[in-house]
Amino acid sequence: MQPDEASDEEEEDPNSSGSHTNDAFNQPDAQGRVQVNVAHPAEEPDIFLAPQLARAVKPHQVGGIRFLYDNLVESQDRFSNSNGFGCILAHSMGLGKTLQLISFMDVFLRNTDAKTVLCIVPVNTLQNWVSEFNMWLPTAQDLREKFSADVAPDIQTREFGLYVLNDNLKSNTARAGVVSNWRRQGGVLLMGYEMYRLLTSKKDRNKELLKELHEALMRPGPDLVVCDEGHRIKNSHASISQALKNIRTKRRVVLTGYPLQNNLLEYWCMVDFVRPNYLGSKTEFCNMFERPIMNGQCVDSTPQDARLMRFRAHVLHSLLEGFVQRRGHAVLQLALPTKEEYVLLVRMSPIQRTLYSKFMVSMTETGLQNWASNNPLKAFSVCCKIWNHPDVLHRIVEQRKVDDNDLDLEGPMEGEEGKGKKGRGGKAAAKRQGSAAQSAASSPLPSETSRPPSSVPDTDTPVPSLMNDKKDQMITFEWAEELLRGYQEGLLEHGGKLVLLMDLIHQTITNGDKLLIFSQSLFTLNLIEDFLGREYIPGTQERWFKNRSYFRLDGSTSGLDREKLINQFNAEDNNQVHLFLLSTRAGCLGINLIGANRVVIFDASWNPCHDCQAVCRVYRYGQCKPCYVYRLVTDNTLEKKIYDRQINKQGMSDRVVDELNPQHMIRKQADALLEYEDKDMPTVDANCADMTNDTVLGNVLRRHHGWLTKNPFTHESLLIDRKDQKLTKSEKRLAKQGYEMEKKMNVSYSRPSYAAFYPKASGANVR
């Protein structure tokens, strides 16, 4: 590179953007105090964090709290004389967003005229929020009970009330009572997303009660609204998005570790919530950003397409810097031990290959190919029963069931009791058929009892549910009956994933570590328990017992039971519990499981956010051991294509939010996902075991390398930052100029070619 070109490059950290991201300045003062309003007017006093919080927060968290103050308060004078604005705290999972918000809410309620804060969170994280509040901001009574009179800890107590709407409150009258107390006395109110939607709907016969609820929650609403996991505001037409848009409160905070889940329009929805109309209408956003960025993502995109994509992604990034603070995993990597993620491409066994081929052929023969293309998630559910292990499929066929209540995905939400609906995890988890795993009879931990729908994690999604829409053909398994006649259950070698998993468990325990296993299939979790029940714990003569040597958590587990299981699993003196089975949806949020340092993602999720969140249960502050993640993906199947699709979506998120430039991936359309060619897959030799420094994985590979179709590869390597794709200062100026010119022209993109709008520069190389 020539000197003049070097000077044109802009040095920046692609993992951090927004104000207060220079951690050299996010430090306590000489007295250990952390000032929040660092740029306040001279006439206003300094504002400091509570001393116990100042001792706990990391530099990046100091920056996050200051960012929140600057966007939501600005100054005490501005707070009193304006309606305020919203902002997005887009910190990667594991960076402590909950602690930052608790710290800010304490500052907010102590130093402004504000009285009420509403926190809308995923229902399965409610208990975690309560625990965090009680830990970091105890009440005066809590301190008196914990410390004797002659001990005066340097702890500032919580001076505001904490109110929770959970599944213990069954009627709207009881819920309204809590809301009324919160509104009258002030403080923080915690509730789930679906609870908020229900309470703000116009369906209650008690008009006076409805009026009070609406005044407290919407019109005029609280002084501050916080939406945890704010990427749930991802569909402008979804009922929860519509309910939230009715809030008149302008001071809004979105917390998210994954601002982009499925597409750029979901990103627009989140931004439009905190800053309405800032990015224009949905149509304008599509024209200016979504289509140019999507058009440049494919490997067959022209150089001009790719260049426009990079230009437009930079413009979008720069437009959001003022009210979006992004901190990436680089912050964690500096503070934690190493993390290695391996992808193991697994071959199908002969019976799996036969079943998979038959299912694909049957869809064509029965005319279901178009149906499957329109309902790929339902086809995925069937295929999951094949590639995870054929025993799962055999049990369904033997019991003459339809494909119901398996994937721990979407279902009825809290507050819908009495409507005759089933929670997505309740029936399958509570009535497991033929499990050989045993539960300790004397265990004080939760047993497998049915839970109400309110214990199920809440979300709002456009993806069709497997349990709904009965008129849309429910999958049956007649195509498999002949193939499974005489099938023998209980043979591990019928599925390579389980062969690898059982040895990973054995090697992990032998190595003195703990392991998490995530699957989105409840039936698969049942099967894993069955195989565990036949085995001895490595190094002992004791068999695996549920709630004694391993735990399980899925959508049927209540909030209180979740907390009990998690605390016992993480306890340093607990050497009895080695393993935690979790459904991906129920276990990927609101959980700290740093007691483990190894994770198995047993099946790829449709949404990469869920798998990444699962990984971050162990890779977070407090982790003391190197972490290892094993993703099991069945090659030459729909699952492999879904994994490829994950990388595509992850790449888009990195490009727009972090301004990273992942290697390009081909977009997978729904109809292409179901294409299948029955062919022999390659094998790898035992030398692949020497390619890793992980002794656990190396030992597994030496024994079972024949189950792999490719040498294990690292997950991060697919998303490496391409330095050659970064924009220079002059390119950034061109990007801005091109955007402004196009904005004035108000051009509507109705064609795939953008040639007329490519930024031009004399003498500039198109890259």
Short mmCIF file of C-alpha atoms in Angstrom, two decimals, residues 143-504:
data_model
loop_
_atom_site.label_atom_id
_atom_site.label_comp_id
_atom_site.label_asym_id
_atom_site.label_seq_id
_atom_site.Cartn_x
_atom_site.Cartn_y
_atom_site.Cartn_z
CA LEU A 143 -29.40 -5.45 54.31
CA ARG A 144 -30.67 -5.59 57.88
CA GLU A 145 -31.37 -9.31 57.48
CA LYS A 146 -27.98 -9.99 55.92
CA PHE A 147 -25.70 -7.87 58.08
CA SER A 148 -25.57 -7.33 61.82
CA ALA A 149 -26.08 -3.85 63.29
CA ASP A 150 -22.37 -3.22 63.82
CA VAL A 151 -21.56 -3.85 60.15
CA ALA A 152 -22.09 -0.93 57.81
CA PRO A 153 -21.37 -2.10 54.25
CA ASP A 154 -20.83 0.59 51.63
CA ILE A 155 -24.05 -0.27 49.82
CA GLN A 156 -26.72 2.13 48.65
CA THR A 157 -30.16 0.59 49.05
CA ARG A 158 -32.97 0.58 46.55
CA GLU A 159 -35.34 3.46 47.19
CA PHE A 160 -38.00 2.46 44.66
CA GLY A 161 -40.45 -0.42 44.54
CA LEU A 162 -40.10 -3.47 42.30
CA TYR A 163 -43.32 -4.94 40.92
CA VAL A 164 -43.67 -8.14 38.90
CA LEU A 165 -46.52 -9.46 36.77
CA ASN A 166 -45.86 -13.20 36.55
CA ASP A 167 -47.91 -16.36 36.11
CA ASN A 168 -48.99 -16.31 39.76
CA LEU A 169 -51.50 -13.58 38.87
CA LYS A 170 -54.27 -15.29 36.95
CA SER A 171 -56.93 -12.59 36.58
CA ASN A 172 -56.85 -9.15 35.02
CA THR A 173 -58.23 -7.75 38.27
CA ALA A 174 -55.21 -9.02 40.22
CA ARG A 175 -52.86 -7.76 37.52
CA ALA A 176 -54.54 -4.37 37.46
CA GLY A 177 -54.04 -4.12 41.22
CA VAL A 178 -50.28 -4.52 40.84
CA VAL A 179 -50.20 -2.01 37.98
CA SER A 180 -52.22 0.47 40.03
CA ASN A 181 -49.85 0.21 43.00
CA TRP A 182 -46.85 0.70 40.73
CA ARG A 183 -48.38 3.75 39.09
CA ARG A 184 -49.35 5.29 42.41
CA GLN A 185 -46.17 4.58 44.38
CA GLY A 186 -43.64 4.60 41.55
CA GLY A 187 -40.81 2.21 40.79
CA VAL A 188 -40.09 -0.50 38.24
CA LEU A 189 -42.70 -2.87 36.81
CA LEU A 190 -41.54 -6.11 35.16
CA MET A 191 -43.76 -8.08 32.79
CA GLY A 192 -43.55 -10.36 29.75
CA TYR A 193 -44.24 -9.30 26.17
CA GLU A 194 -47.44 -11.27 25.82
CA MET A 195 -48.72 -10.04 29.17
CA TYR A 196 -48.29 -6.48 27.93
CA ARG A 197 -50.18 -7.27 24.75
CA LEU A 198 -53.03 -8.86 26.69
CA LEU A 199 -53.35 -6.02 29.18
CA THR A 200 -53.40 -3.36 26.48
CA SER A 201 -55.97 -5.11 24.28
CA LYS A 202 -59.60 -3.97 24.35
CA LYS A 203 -61.23 -7.23 25.38
CA ASP A 204 -61.99 -6.85 29.08
CA ARG A 205 -65.61 -6.21 30.00
CA ASN A 206 -64.63 -4.03 32.95
CA LYS A 207 -64.32 -0.68 31.16
CA GLU A 208 -63.03 1.16 34.23
CA LEU A 209 -60.31 -1.43 34.83
CA LEU A 210 -59.37 -1.29 31.15
CA LYS A 211 -59.15 2.50 31.27
CA GLU A 212 -56.79 2.40 34.26
CA LEU A 213 -54.56 -0.17 32.59
CA HIS A 214 -54.37 1.82 29.38
CA GLU A 215 -53.51 5.03 31.21
CA ALA A 216 -50.74 3.33 33.15
CA LEU A 217 -49.27 1.29 30.31
CA MET A 218 -49.99 3.33 27.16
CA ARG A 219 -51.72 6.69 27.45
CA PRO A 220 -49.81 8.51 28.79
CA GLY A 221 -47.81 5.47 29.95
CA PRO A 222 -44.70 5.32 32.13
CA ASP A 223 -41.75 7.72 32.16
CA LEU A 224 -39.44 5.13 30.61
CA VAL A 225 -40.03 1.91 28.66
CA VAL A 226 -37.37 -0.81 28.46
CA CYS A 227 -37.69 -3.71 26.00
CA ASP A 228 -35.27 -6.53 26.71
CA GLU A 229 -34.43 -8.78 23.76
CA GLY A 230 -35.85 -5.98 21.64
CA HIS A 231 -35.32 -7.86 18.38
CA ARG A 232 -38.72 -9.35 19.22
CA ILE A 233 -40.13 -6.11 17.81
CA LYS A 234 -39.31 -7.58 14.44
CA ASN A 235 -42.56 -7.54 12.52
CA SER A 236 -44.40 -4.25 12.16
CA HIS A 237 -47.70 -6.10 11.68
CA ALA A 238 -47.30 -8.43 14.66
CA SER A 239 -49.70 -7.83 17.54
CA ILE A 240 -46.96 -7.15 20.09
CA SER A 241 -45.35 -4.57 17.79
CA GLN A 242 -48.68 -2.85 17.29
CA ALA A 243 -49.31 -2.79 21.04
CA LEU A 244 -45.90 -1.29 21.77
CA LYS A 245 -46.32 1.37 19.09
CA ASN A 246 -49.36 2.68 21.00
CA ILE A 247 -47.20 3.72 23.96
CA ARG A 248 -46.98 7.49 24.14
CA THR A 249 -43.78 7.36 26.15
CA LYS A 250 -40.96 8.71 23.98
CA ARG A 251 -38.09 7.59 26.22
CA ARG A 252 -37.65 4.03 25.06
CA VAL A 253 -34.74 1.61 25.39
CA VAL A 254 -34.24 -1.54 23.37
CA LEU A 255 -31.74 -4.10 24.64
CA THR A 256 -30.53 -6.65 22.16
CA GLY A 257 -27.57 -8.85 21.55
CA TYR A 258 -28.69 -9.64 18.01
CA PRO A 259 -30.20 -6.60 16.28
CA LEU A 260 -30.73 -8.50 13.05
CA GLN A 261 -32.53 -11.84 13.17
CA ASN A 262 -34.07 -12.58 9.82
CA ASN A 263 -33.86 -9.57 7.57
CA LEU A 264 -33.19 -5.87 7.39
CA LEU A 265 -36.87 -4.99 7.71
CA GLU A 266 -36.83 -6.44 11.20
CA TYR A 267 -33.92 -4.14 11.95
CA TRP A 268 -36.02 -1.24 10.64
CA CYS A 269 -38.86 -2.24 13.01
CA MET A 270 -36.58 -2.02 16.03
CA VAL A 271 -35.14 1.34 15.03
CA ASP A 272 -38.59 2.67 14.18
CA PHE A 273 -39.75 1.82 17.70
CA VAL A 274 -37.11 3.89 19.47
CA ARG A 275 -36.99 6.67 16.86
CA PRO A 276 -40.26 6.66 14.89
CA ASN A 277 -39.86 7.57 11.20
CA TYR A 278 -36.12 8.20 11.58
CA LEU A 279 -35.33 5.82 8.72
CA GLY A 280 -38.44 6.77 6.80
CA SER A 281 -41.32 4.49 5.93
CA LYS A 282 -40.83 0.79 5.37
CA THR A 283 -41.02 1.34 1.60
CA GLU A 284 -38.41 4.09 1.72
CA PHE A 285 -36.13 1.91 3.83
CA CYS A 286 -36.50 -0.95 1.36
CA ASN A 287 -35.54 1.28 -1.52
CA MET A 288 -32.63 3.00 0.15
CA PHE A 289 -31.11 0.18 2.15
CA GLU A 290 -32.68 -3.27 2.13
CA ARG A 291 -32.67 -3.97 -1.59
CA PRO A 292 -29.20 -2.56 -2.37
CA ILE A 293 -27.68 -4.42 0.60
CA MET A 294 -29.42 -7.70 -0.19
CA ASN A 295 -28.58 -7.38 -3.88
CA GLY A 296 -24.87 -7.26 -3.10
CA GLN A 297 -24.71 -10.28 -0.82
CA CYS A 298 -24.45 -13.12 -3.33
CA VAL A 299 -21.25 -14.56 -4.69
CA ASP A 300 -22.66 -13.92 -8.17
CA SER A 301 -23.27 -10.24 -7.46
CA THR A 302 -21.41 -7.89 -9.76
CA PRO A 303 -18.50 -5.85 -8.36
CA GLN A 304 -20.73 -2.78 -8.66
CA ASP A 305 -23.49 -4.49 -6.67
CA ALA A 306 -21.05 -5.47 -3.95
CA ARG A 307 -19.58 -1.97 -3.81
CA LEU A 308 -23.01 -0.34 -3.51
CA MET A 309 -23.86 -2.83 -0.75
CA ARG A 310 -20.77 -1.81 1.23
CA PHE A 311 -21.47 1.88 0.65
CA ARG A 312 -25.09 1.63 1.72
CA ALA A 313 -24.29 -0.51 4.78
CA HIS A 314 -21.81 2.16 5.87
CA VAL A 315 -24.40 4.92 5.46
CA LEU A 316 -26.95 2.98 7.52
CA HIS A 317 -24.36 2.34 10.19
CA SER A 318 -23.37 6.01 10.36
CA LEU A 319 -27.00 7.17 10.54
CA LEU A 320 -27.54 5.06 13.66
CA GLU A 321 -24.34 5.82 15.56
CA GLY A 322 -25.91 8.55 17.67
CA PHE A 323 -28.51 6.36 19.33
CA VAL A 324 -27.23 2.82 18.79
CA GLN A 325 -24.29 1.68 20.88
CA ARG A 326 -22.78 -1.56 19.63
CA ARG A 327 -20.22 -3.57 21.57
CA GLY A 328 -19.14 -6.91 20.12
CA HIS A 329 -17.67 -10.10 21.50
CA ALA A 330 -14.19 -8.60 21.27
CA VAL A 331 -14.85 -7.10 24.71
CA LEU A 332 -15.45 -10.57 26.12
CA GLN A 333 -12.47 -12.05 24.34
CA LEU A 334 -10.16 -9.62 26.12
CA ALA A 335 -11.50 -10.56 29.55
CA LEU A 336 -12.31 -14.26 29.30
CA PRO A 337 -10.44 -17.48 28.54
CA THR A 338 -10.45 -18.70 24.96
CA LYS A 339 -13.53 -20.03 23.15
CA GLU A 340 -13.36 -22.52 20.28
CA GLU A 341 -16.39 -23.50 18.22
CA TYR A 342 -16.23 -26.62 16.05
CA VAL A 343 -18.68 -27.72 13.38
CA LEU A 344 -18.92 -31.49 12.96
CA LEU A 345 -20.57 -32.52 9.68
CA VAL A 346 -22.14 -35.90 10.44
CA ARG A 347 -22.99 -38.60 7.88
CA MET A 348 -26.33 -40.35 7.98
CA SER A 349 -26.50 -44.03 8.90
CA PRO A 350 -27.93 -46.39 6.25
CA ILE A 351 -31.38 -46.36 7.87
CA GLN A 352 -31.33 -42.56 8.18
CA ARG A 353 -30.35 -42.18 4.54
CA THR A 354 -33.13 -44.55 3.44
CA LEU A 355 -35.74 -42.71 5.54
CA TYR A 356 -34.60 -39.28 4.43
CA SER A 357 -34.65 -40.26 0.75
CA LYS A 358 -38.11 -41.79 1.14
CA PHE A 359 -39.50 -38.65 2.78
CA MET A 360 -38.15 -36.43 0.01
CA VAL A 361 -39.57 -38.76 -2.65
CA SER A 362 -42.91 -39.01 -0.84
CA MET A 363 -43.38 -35.25 -0.91
CA THR A 364 -43.03 -35.29 -4.68
CA GLU A 365 -45.28 -38.33 -5.13
CA THR A 366 -48.03 -36.97 -2.88
CA GLY A 367 -47.90 -33.44 -4.26
CA LEU A 368 -46.60 -31.98 -1.01
CA GLN A 369 -43.47 -30.44 -2.53
CA ASN A 370 -45.09 -27.01 -2.94
CA TRP A 371 -46.68 -27.30 0.47
CA ALA A 372 -43.30 -28.09 2.04
CA SER A 373 -41.69 -25.15 0.27
CA ASN A 374 -44.34 -22.91 1.79
CA ASN A 375 -43.99 -24.60 5.19
CA PRO A 376 -40.28 -25.45 5.48
CA LEU A 377 -40.41 -25.41 9.26
CA LYS A 378 -42.88 -28.31 9.25
CA ALA A 379 -40.72 -30.26 6.83
CA PHE A 380 -37.78 -29.47 9.10
CA SER A 381 -39.63 -31.00 12.05
CA VAL A 382 -40.04 -34.30 10.20
CA CYS A 383 -36.44 -34.35 9.00
CA CYS A 384 -35.22 -33.57 12.51
CA LYS A 385 -36.70 -36.88 13.68
CA ILE A 386 -34.59 -38.64 11.06
CA TRP A 387 -31.22 -36.96 11.37
CA ASN A 388 -31.25 -36.69 15.17
CA HIS A 389 -31.99 -40.41 15.54
CA PRO A 390 -34.56 -42.71 13.86
CA ASP A 391 -35.81 -43.90 17.27
CA VAL A 392 -37.65 -40.57 17.53
CA LEU A 393 -39.44 -41.18 14.25
CA HIS A 394 -40.16 -44.83 15.11
CA ARG A 395 -41.90 -43.86 18.35
CA ILE A 396 -44.12 -41.39 16.51
CA VAL A 397 -45.06 -44.00 13.90
CA GLU A 398 -45.69 -46.71 16.52
CA GLN A 399 -47.94 -44.40 18.54
CA ARG A 400 -49.81 -43.31 15.39
CA LYS A 401 -49.19 -39.67 16.24
CA VAL A 402 -49.15 -36.65 14.01
CA ASP A 403 -46.18 -34.30 14.19
CA ASP A 404 -47.31 -32.32 17.21
CA ASN A 405 -45.67 -30.69 20.24
CA ASP A 406 -42.08 -31.62 19.42
CA LEU A 407 -40.08 -28.58 18.46
CA ASP A 408 -39.90 -26.21 21.42
CA LEU A 409 -40.83 -23.26 19.25
CA GLU A 410 -43.91 -21.09 19.26
CA GLY A 411 -47.04 -21.62 21.30
CA PRO A 412 -49.67 -19.87 23.44
CA MET A 413 -48.44 -17.23 25.77
CA GLU A 414 -48.87 -16.23 29.34
CA GLY A 415 -52.31 -15.13 30.36
CA GLU A 416 -54.15 -17.33 27.89
CA GLU A 417 -55.23 -19.83 30.47
CA GLY A 418 -58.69 -21.23 30.11
CA LYS A 419 -58.68 -21.17 26.32
CA GLY A 420 -58.01 -24.83 25.84
CA LYS A 421 -54.56 -24.38 24.32
CA LYS A 422 -51.47 -26.32 25.20
CA GLY A 423 -48.06 -24.97 26.02
CA ARG A 424 -45.44 -26.06 23.56
CA GLY A 425 -43.29 -27.82 26.10
CA GLY A 426 -45.89 -28.98 28.61
CA LYS A 427 -47.36 -32.13 27.13
CA ALA A 428 -44.24 -33.50 25.54
CA ALA A 429 -42.10 -32.84 28.59
CA ALA A 430 -44.64 -34.01 31.10
CA LYS A 431 -45.74 -37.26 29.43
CA ARG A 432 -42.56 -38.75 28.10
CA GLN A 433 -43.13 -42.21 26.67
CA GLY A 434 -40.96 -45.11 27.74
CA SER A 435 -38.07 -43.17 29.26
CA ALA A 436 -35.37 -45.34 30.81
CA ALA A 437 -33.79 -42.43 32.65
CA GLN A 438 -34.67 -42.37 36.32
CA SER A 439 -35.53 -39.47 38.61
CA ALA A 440 -34.19 -39.38 42.13
CA ALA A 441 -37.21 -40.03 44.31
CA SER A 442 -35.92 -37.99 47.20
CA SER A 443 -34.81 -35.08 45.07
CA PRO A 444 -36.15 -31.68 46.17
CA LEU A 445 -35.85 -30.44 42.60
CA PRO A 446 -38.81 -30.12 40.23
CA SER A 447 -40.31 -33.28 38.85
CA GLU A 448 -41.74 -33.66 35.40
CA THR A 449 -45.16 -32.26 36.06
CA SER A 450 -47.23 -30.38 33.57
CA ARG A 451 -46.82 -26.63 33.59
CA PRO A 452 -49.33 -23.99 32.55
CA PRO A 453 -48.85 -22.27 29.22
CA SER A 454 -47.70 -19.17 31.10
CA SER A 455 -44.38 -20.82 31.87
CA VAL A 456 -43.53 -20.99 28.20
CA PRO A 457 -41.15 -18.36 26.76
CA ASP A 458 -43.11 -15.75 24.89
CA THR A 459 -42.47 -14.37 21.43
CA ASP A 460 -44.30 -13.11 18.40
CA THR A 461 -43.27 -14.59 15.09
CA PRO A 462 -44.55 -14.85 11.55
CA VAL A 463 -43.23 -18.42 11.23
CA PRO A 464 -46.19 -20.85 11.19
CA SER A 465 -46.55 -22.91 14.34
CA LEU A 466 -46.49 -26.68 14.16
CA MET A 467 -49.36 -26.90 16.58
CA ASN A 468 -51.69 -24.49 14.79
CA ASP A 469 -53.57 -24.29 11.51
CA LYS A 470 -54.98 -27.81 11.50
CA LYS A 471 -56.68 -27.20 8.17
CA ASP A 472 -53.21 -26.80 6.66
CA GLN A 473 -52.25 -30.43 6.26
CA MET A 474 -50.72 -31.88 9.41
CA ILE A 475 -47.78 -34.12 8.66
CA THR A 476 -48.42 -37.84 8.95
CA PHE A 477 -45.92 -40.67 8.69
CA GLU A 478 -47.54 -43.26 6.46
CA TRP A 479 -44.55 -43.03 4.12
CA ALA A 480 -42.29 -44.41 6.89
CA GLU A 481 -44.40 -47.34 8.12
CA GLU A 482 -43.10 -49.95 5.68
CA LEU A 483 -39.46 -48.92 6.15
CA LEU A 484 -39.75 -49.07 9.95
CA ARG A 485 -41.51 -52.44 10.10
CA GLY A 486 -39.24 -54.62 12.24
CA TYR A 487 -37.06 -51.65 13.22
CA GLN A 488 -35.12 -52.24 16.47
CA GLU A 489 -35.03 -49.33 18.89
CA GLY A 490 -32.20 -48.56 21.28
CA LEU A 491 -29.26 -49.00 18.91
CA LEU A 492 -26.94 -46.03 19.21
CA GLU A 493 -25.36 -46.69 15.81
CA HIS A 494 -28.62 -45.89 14.02
CA GLY A 495 -27.67 -42.22 14.39
CA GLY A 496 -24.19 -40.73 14.19
CA LYS A 497 -25.11 -37.67 16.21
CA LEU A 498 -25.94 -39.72 19.28
CA VAL A 499 -22.80 -41.82 18.86
CA LEU A 500 -20.71 -38.63 18.92
CA LEU A 501 -22.76 -37.08 21.71
CA MET A 502 -22.45 -40.01 24.12
CA ASP A 503 -18.68 -40.06 23.67
CA LEU A 504 -18.50 -36.27 24.06
#
